[in-house]
Amino acid sequence: MTAVPPEQTPGAASPGEAAAIDLLASEHSTNLPAIFEQLGLSLLVTTYQAGKLVAVRRDGERLNTHFRHFAKPMGLAADATRFTLGTSREIVEYHNLPAVAAQIEPRGHHDACYIPRSVHVTGDIDIHEMGYGQNGELWLINTRFSCLCTLDGRSSFVPRWRPDFVGGLAAEDRCHLNGLGMVNGMPRFVTALGVSDQAAGWRPEKAHGGVLMDLSSNRIVCQGLSMPHSPRWYMDQLWVLESGRGSLARVDPASGKWTTVIELPGFTRGLDFFGPLAFIGLSQIRESATFGGLPLTERLTERNCGVWVVNIITGALVGFLRFKSGVQEIFAVNVLPGTRYPDILEPDDPLVASSYALPEQALRDLAPATPGGR
């Protein structure tokens, strides 16, 4: 499996930043563009360390990495028509308007265009994983307050569930609740880095204190995990990333036994599936108090950052996208099926000002254009 030469993509500066902009370089296995084309998909990836949302899309024989700047983008939920992004203080929702994509140069190249539609200010709650539930309701992990939340029009957030071992709401990140797995439109599985009711109490036992919980029974399915993340129910099986080991595992929810499918060369965080393939985010992780002393750091001195693709039936590595510079940590990875070359418009883009989405009934009431009208 070979890699194409690094792709140099200029990063977008945030308001007030100096003119100097780091280059965000990446390389990928030669087979990955063909896989994207065959499956008819693109990816959304968040990196809070670099402050970017990345659209990964096929452009001929290469993969193009398209960066948009956000303040600490982490949690991400996406479906066929929209995506929702959690940032340092806000949740922003974007909707796809394919008709606008046709207006982007070069004409006919883009097949999706995501436009900002709403912003909900949460305050700094350290938003981690998110998912769409029944009737499109958004569920999100509020790590700072150790709870699972939804939103309403008046509140910063609406607490809906917290682990039994957390005695009450406090902005103290007591157990580092982080991962969320949805099943049939309802939250079902969550991960936490420790069982603690003290401020940041998960930190001393982070290497082996992680748990995977089942909300339907309010029980711990398995424990002793190394920084678990991204629980997912897919193909009638429960999957989880054991980030501290750099692995993808399959879990028996009845017995709590987990089986490692593959170990990868980085801190695994962010997971989505399409067909027999798993798209897994990898981070280099920093040598710090948070990430020191993990099994992964003992196994590997050099670690990678990017998205690795694994066949979940055979356990074989299929391909990879590796960031060479500018990006060291990945948080979320989401597949956009049926979207090959999307664009994401920033709020001040002229197309946002001149593009309108109306209810179906209102479209039937549109007046014909008048001479000289816009």
Coordinates of C-alpha atoms in Angstrom, one line a residue:
M1 CA 0.0 0.0 0.0
T2 CA 1.7 3.2 -1.2
A3 CA 1.0 6.8 -0.5
V4 CA 0.8 9.7 -3.0
P5 CA 3.0 12.8 -2.3
P6 CA 1.7 15.2 0.3
E7 CA -1.0 17.6 -0.7
Q8 CA -0.3 21.2 0.4
T9 CA -3.6 23.0 1.3
P10 CA -3.4 26.6 2.7
G11 CA -5.2 26.9 6.0
A12 CA -7.8 29.6 6.6
A13 CA -6.9 32.2 9.3
S14 CA -9.4 33.1 11.9
P15 CA -10.3 36.7 12.4
G16 CA -7.5 38.7 14.0
E17 CA -4.8 36.1 13.3
A18 CA -1.5 37.1 11.9
A19 CA -1.0 36.8 8.1
A20 CA 1.3 33.8 8.5
I21 CA -0.7 30.6 7.8
D22 CA 0.5 27.1 8.4
L23 CA 0.3 24.7 5.5
L24 CA -2.0 21.7 6.2
A25 CA -0.3 18.9 4.3
S26 CA -1.7 15.4 3.8
E27 CA -1.0 12.2 1.9
H28 CA -3.1 9.1 1.3
S29 CA -2.8 5.5 0.1
T30 CA -3.1 5.3 -3.7
N31 CA -6.3 3.2 -3.5
L32 CA -8.4 5.6 -1.4
P33 CA -9.7 7.9 -4.2
A34 CA -11.1 4.9 -6.0
I35 CA -12.7 3.6 -2.9
F36 CA -14.4 7.0 -2.3
E37 CA -15.6 6.9 -6.0
Q38 CA -16.9 3.4 -5.8
L39 CA -18.8 4.0 -2.6
G40 CA -20.0 7.4 -3.6
L41 CA -19.1 9.2 -0.4
S42 CA -17.0 11.9 1.2
L43 CA -16.0 12.5 4.9
L44 CA -16.3 15.2 7.5
V45 CA -13.5 15.3 10.1
T46 CA -13.1 17.6 13.0
T47 CA -9.8 18.6 14.6
Y48 CA -10.1 20.9 17.6
Q49 CA -6.3 21.2 17.9
A50 CA -6.1 22.8 14.5
G51 CA -9.5 24.5 14.8
K52 CA -10.8 23.0 11.5
L53 CA -13.7 21.1 10.0
V54 CA -12.3 19.1 7.1
A55 CA -14.3 17.9 4.1
V56 CA -12.4 14.9 2.6
R57 CA -13.4 14.4 -1.0
R58 CA -12.2 12.8 -4.2
D59 CA -10.8 15.0 -6.9
G60 CA -9.6 12.9 -9.8
E61 CA -6.8 10.6 -8.7
R62 CA -6.3 12.4 -5.4
L63 CA -8.2 13.1 -2.2
N64 CA -8.8 16.8 -1.6
T65 CA -8.9 18.1 2.0
H66 CA -11.0 21.2 2.3
F67 CA -10.6 23.2 5.5
R68 CA -13.1 25.5 7.3
H69 CA -12.2 27.3 10.5
F70 CA -14.2 26.9 13.7
A71 CA -13.3 27.5 17.4
K72 CA -12.5 24.1 18.9
P73 CA -14.7 21.9 16.6
M74 CA -15.3 18.5 18.2
G75 CA -18.7 16.7 18.3
L76 CA -20.3 16.1 14.9
A77 CA -23.6 14.6 13.7
A78 CA -24.6 14.2 10.1
D79 CA -27.3 12.7 7.9
A80 CA -28.3 12.9 4.2
T81 CA -29.4 16.6 4.4
R82 CA -27.5 18.3 7.2
F83 CA -24.7 18.3 9.8
T84 CA -24.4 19.7 13.2
L85 CA -21.2 20.7 14.8
G86 CA -20.2 21.3 18.4
T87 CA -17.6 24.1 19.0
S88 CA -16.1 25.8 22.1
R89 CA -19.3 27.6 23.0
E90 CA -21.9 26.9 20.3
I91 CA -23.7 24.2 18.3
V92 CA -24.0 25.2 14.7
E93 CA -26.3 23.5 12.1
Y94 CA -25.7 23.4 8.4
H95 CA -28.1 22.2 5.7
N96 CA -27.3 21.0 2.2
L97 CA -28.8 23.1 -0.7
P98 CA -27.8 21.2 -3.9
A99 CA -29.1 24.0 -6.0
V100 CA -26.5 26.3 -4.6
A101 CA -23.8 23.8 -5.3
A102 CA -24.5 24.2 -9.0
Q103 CA -23.5 27.9 -8.7
I104 CA -20.0 27.3 -7.2
E105 CA -17.0 27.5 -9.5
P106 CA -16.0 25.5 -11.4
R107 CA -19.6 24.9 -12.4
G108 CA -20.8 21.3 -12.2
H109 CA -17.9 20.2 -9.9
H110 CA -19.7 20.3 -6.6
D111 CA -22.7 18.0 -5.8
A112 CA -23.5 19.4 -2.3
C113 CA -23.3 22.8 -0.6
Y114 CA -23.8 23.1 3.2
I115 CA -25.1 26.5 4.3
P116 CA -25.3 27.7 8.0
R117 CA -28.8 27.6 9.2
S118 CA -28.8 28.0 13.0
V119 CA -26.6 28.6 16.0
H120 CA -27.3 27.6 19.6
V121 CA -25.1 29.1 22.3
T122 CA -24.3 26.5 25.0
G123 CA -21.5 28.1 26.9
D124 CA -18.3 26.2 27.4
I125 CA -19.6 22.7 28.2
D126 CA -16.9 20.7 26.4
I127 CA -19.2 19.2 23.8
H128 CA -18.1 15.7 22.8
E129 CA -20.0 13.2 20.7
M130 CA -23.5 13.9 19.3
G131 CA -26.2 12.1 17.4
Y132 CA -29.6 12.6 15.8
G133 CA -32.5 10.8 17.6
Q134 CA -36.2 10.4 16.8
N135 CA -37.8 13.2 14.9
G136 CA -34.3 14.6 14.2
E137 CA -33.7 15.6 17.9
L138 CA -30.1 16.3 18.7
W139 CA -28.5 14.5 21.6
L140 CA -25.1 15.5 22.9
I141 CA -22.5 14.6 25.4
N142 CA -21.9 17.4 27.9
T143 CA -18.5 16.4 29.3
R144 CA -18.0 19.4 31.6
F145 CA -21.3 18.6 33.4
S146 CA -20.9 14.8 33.1
C147 CA -24.3 14.4 31.4
L148 CA -26.2 13.6 28.2
C149 CA -28.3 16.5 27.0
T150 CA -30.7 17.8 24.4
L151 CA -31.5 21.5 23.5
D152 CA -34.5 23.8 23.8
G153 CA -35.0 27.4 22.7
R154 CA -34.3 29.0 26.1
S155 CA -31.8 26.9 28.0
S156 CA -28.0 26.5 27.4
F157 CA -28.7 22.7 27.5
V158 CA -31.3 20.3 28.9
P159 CA -29.8 17.5 31.0
R160 CA -31.5 14.2 30.2
W161 CA -29.3 11.5 31.8
R162 CA -26.1 11.1 33.9
P163 CA -24.3 8.1 35.3
D164 CA -25.6 6.9 38.7
F165 CA -22.1 7.4 40.2
V166 CA -22.2 11.1 39.5
G167 CA -24.1 12.7 42.3
G168 CA -25.3 15.9 40.6
L169 CA -24.6 18.6 38.0
A170 CA -21.3 20.4 38.4
A171 CA -19.0 22.0 35.8
E172 CA -16.2 19.7 37.0
D173 CA -15.7 17.0 34.3
R174 CA -16.0 14.3 37.0
C175 CA -15.8 11.1 34.8
H176 CA -15.0 12.5 31.4
L177 CA -18.2 11.3 29.7
N178 CA -17.3 11.3 26.0
G179 CA -18.7 8.8 23.6
L180 CA -22.3 8.3 22.4
G181 CA -23.9 5.4 20.5
M182 CA -27.4 5.7 19.1
V183 CA -29.6 2.7 18.5
N184 CA -33.0 3.0 16.6
G185 CA -33.1 6.7 17.2
M186 CA -32.4 6.7 20.9
P187 CA -29.2 7.0 22.9
R188 CA -28.1 3.6 24.0
F189 CA -24.4 3.4 24.8
V190 CA -21.9 5.9 26.3
T191 CA -18.3 5.8 27.3
A192 CA -16.4 7.5 30.1
L193 CA -12.8 7.5 31.1
G194 CA -13.5 6.7 34.8
V195 CA -16.0 6.0 37.5
S196 CA -15.7 9.1 39.7
D197 CA -17.8 11.7 41.5
Q198 CA -14.9 14.1 42.1
A199 CA -13.7 17.0 40.0
A200 CA -11.5 15.5 37.2
G201 CA -11.5 12.3 39.3
W202 CA -11.0 10.1 36.2
R203 CA -7.4 11.3 35.6
P204 CA -5.4 9.1 38.0
E205 CA -6.9 5.9 36.6
K206 CA -7.2 7.0 32.9
A207 CA -4.9 4.2 31.5
H208 CA -7.3 1.4 32.7
G209 CA -10.3 3.0 34.3
G210 CA -12.6 3.5 31.3
V211 CA -16.1 2.1 31.1
L212 CA -18.8 1.4 28.5
M213 CA -22.4 1.8 29.7
D214 CA -25.8 0.7 28.5
L215 CA -28.4 3.3 29.1
S216 CA -31.3 0.9 28.6
S217 CA -30.3 -0.9 31.8
N218 CA -28.2 1.8 33.4
R219 CA -25.4 -0.7 33.9
I220 CA -21.7 -0.9 33.1
V221 CA -21.2 -3.3 30.2
C222 CA -17.5 -3.5 30.5
Q223 CA -14.8 -1.8 32.5
G224 CA -11.0 -1.7 32.7
L225 CA -10.8 0.0 29.2
S226 CA -8.0 2.3 28.3
M227 CA -9.7 5.7 27.4
P228 CA -12.7 4.2 25.5
H229 CA -14.4 6.3 22.9
S230 CA -16.9 6.2 20.0
P231 CA -19.3 3.4 20.9
R232 CA -21.3 2.4 17.8
W233 CA -24.0 -0.1 17.0
Y234 CA -23.5 -1.4 13.5
M235 CA -24.5 -4.6 11.7
D236 CA -26.1 -5.8 14.9
Q237 CA -22.8 -5.6 16.8
L238 CA -21.4 -3.2 19.3
W239 CA -18.1 -1.5 18.5
V240 CA -15.9 0.7 20.5
L241 CA -12.5 2.4 20.1
E242 CA -10.1 1.8 23.0
S243 CA -8.2 5.0 22.3
G244 CA -5.4 4.4 24.9
R245 CA -4.5 1.2 23.1
G246 CA -5.0 2.6 19.6
S247 CA -7.5 -0.1 18.8
L248 CA -10.9 -1.0 17.4
A249 CA -12.8 -3.6 19.4
R250 CA -16.0 -5.6 19.2
V251 CA -18.0 -5.9 22.4
D252 CA -20.5 -8.5 23.5
P253 CA -23.1 -6.4 25.4
A254 CA -24.4 -9.3 27.3
S255 CA -21.2 -10.6 28.8
G256 CA -19.1 -7.5 28.5
K257 CA -16.3 -9.3 26.8
W258 CA -14.5 -7.3 24.1
T259 CA -12.3 -8.5 21.3
T260 CA -9.7 -6.4 19.6
V261 CA -10.2 -6.3 15.8
I262 CA -7.1 -4.3 14.9
E263 CA -4.5 -2.1 16.6
L264 CA -3.6 1.1 14.7
P265 CA -0.6 3.5 14.8
G266 CA -2.3 6.3 16.7
F267 CA -4.8 7.3 19.4
T268 CA -8.1 6.1 18.0
R269 CA -11.0 8.5 18.3
G270 CA -13.9 9.2 15.8
L271 CA -15.6 6.3 14.1
D272 CA -18.1 5.8 11.3
F273 CA -19.0 2.9 8.9
F274 CA -20.1 2.3 5.4
G275 CA -20.6 -1.2 4.1
P276 CA -17.9 -3.5 5.5
L277 CA -15.6 -0.5 6.1
A278 CA -14.8 1.4 9.3
F279 CA -13.4 4.9 9.0
I280 CA -11.3 5.6 12.1
G281 CA -9.8 8.8 13.3
L282 CA -6.2 8.6 14.5
S283 CA -4.3 11.2 16.6
Q284 CA -0.6 11.6 17.4
I285 CA -1.5 12.7 21.0
R286 CA 0.8 14.8 23.1
E287 CA 3.2 13.7 25.7
S288 CA 1.4 15.3 28.6
A289 CA -0.2 14.5 31.9
T290 CA -3.5 13.7 30.1
F291 CA -2.0 11.3 27.5
G292 CA 1.1 10.0 29.3
G293 CA 1.4 6.4 30.7
L294 CA -1.0 4.8 28.1
P295 CA -0.5 1.4 26.5
L296 CA -0.3 3.1 23.2
T297 CA 2.7 5.3 24.2
E298 CA 4.5 2.2 25.4
R299 CA 3.8 0.4 22.2
L300 CA 4.7 3.2 19.7
T301 CA 7.1 6.0 19.9
E302 CA 5.9 7.5 16.6
R303 CA 2.2 7.9 16.1
N304 CA 0.1 9.0 13.1
C305 CA -2.8 11.5 12.6
G306 CA -5.5 11.0 10.0
V307 CA -8.2 8.6 9.0
W308 CA -7.5 4.9 8.7
V309 CA -9.9 2.6 6.8
V310 CA -10.4 -1.0 8.1
N311 CA -12.4 -3.9 6.8
I312 CA -14.5 -5.0 9.8
I313 CA -15.1 -8.5 8.4
T314 CA -11.5 -9.4 7.8
G315 CA -9.8 -7.0 10.2
A316 CA -7.5 -5.9 7.5
L317 CA -6.2 -2.3 6.9
V318 CA -7.7 -1.1 3.6
G319 CA -6.2 2.4 3.2
F320 CA -5.3 5.7 5.0
L321 CA -5.3 9.5 4.9
R322 CA -2.4 10.9 6.9
F323 CA -1.9 14.5 7.9
K324 CA 1.8 15.4 7.5
S325 CA 1.7 18.9 9.1
G326 CA -0.7 21.3 10.8
V327 CA -3.0 18.6 12.2
Q328 CA -2.0 16.4 15.1
E329 CA -5.4 15.4 16.6
I330 CA -8.7 14.1 15.2
F331 CA -11.9 14.1 17.2
A332 CA -14.9 13.1 14.9
V333 CA -15.2 11.3 11.6
N334 CA -18.5 11.1 9.8
V335 CA -19.4 9.6 6.4
L336 CA -21.5 11.7 4.0
P337 CA -23.0 9.0 1.8
G338 CA -24.2 10.0 -1.7
T339 CA -22.1 13.2 -1.5
R340 CA -18.9 13.1 -3.6
Y341 CA -17.6 16.7 -3.6
P342 CA -19.3 18.9 -1.0
D343 CA -18.5 22.5 -0.1
I344 CA -19.1 24.2 3.2
L345 CA -19.9 27.9 3.0
E346 CA -18.8 30.4 5.7
P347 CA -21.4 32.8 7.1
D348 CA -20.0 35.8 5.2
D349 CA -19.9 34.0 1.8
P350 CA -21.9 36.0 -0.8
L351 CA -23.8 32.9 -1.8
V352 CA -25.2 32.7 1.8
A353 CA -26.7 36.2 1.4
S354 CA -28.4 35.3 -1.9
S355 CA -29.5 31.7 -1.2
Y356 CA -33.0 31.0 0.3
A357 CA -34.6 27.8 1.5
L358 CA -38.4 28.0 1.7
P359 CA -41.1 25.5 2.8
E360 CA -42.7 23.5 0.0
Q361 CA -45.9 25.4 0.2
A362 CA -44.1 28.7 -0.1
L363 CA -42.3 27.5 -3.2
R364 CA -45.6 27.1 -4.9
D365 CA -46.4 30.7 -4.2
L366 CA -43.3 32.2 -5.9
A367 CA -44.1 35.1 -8.3
P368 CA -42.6 35.1 -11.8
A369 CA -39.6 37.4 -12.2
T370 CA -40.4 40.9 -13.3
P371 CA -38.3 42.9 -15.9
G372 CA -35.3 44.5 -14.2
G373 CA -35.9 42.5 -11.0
R374 CA -33.3 40.5 -9.1

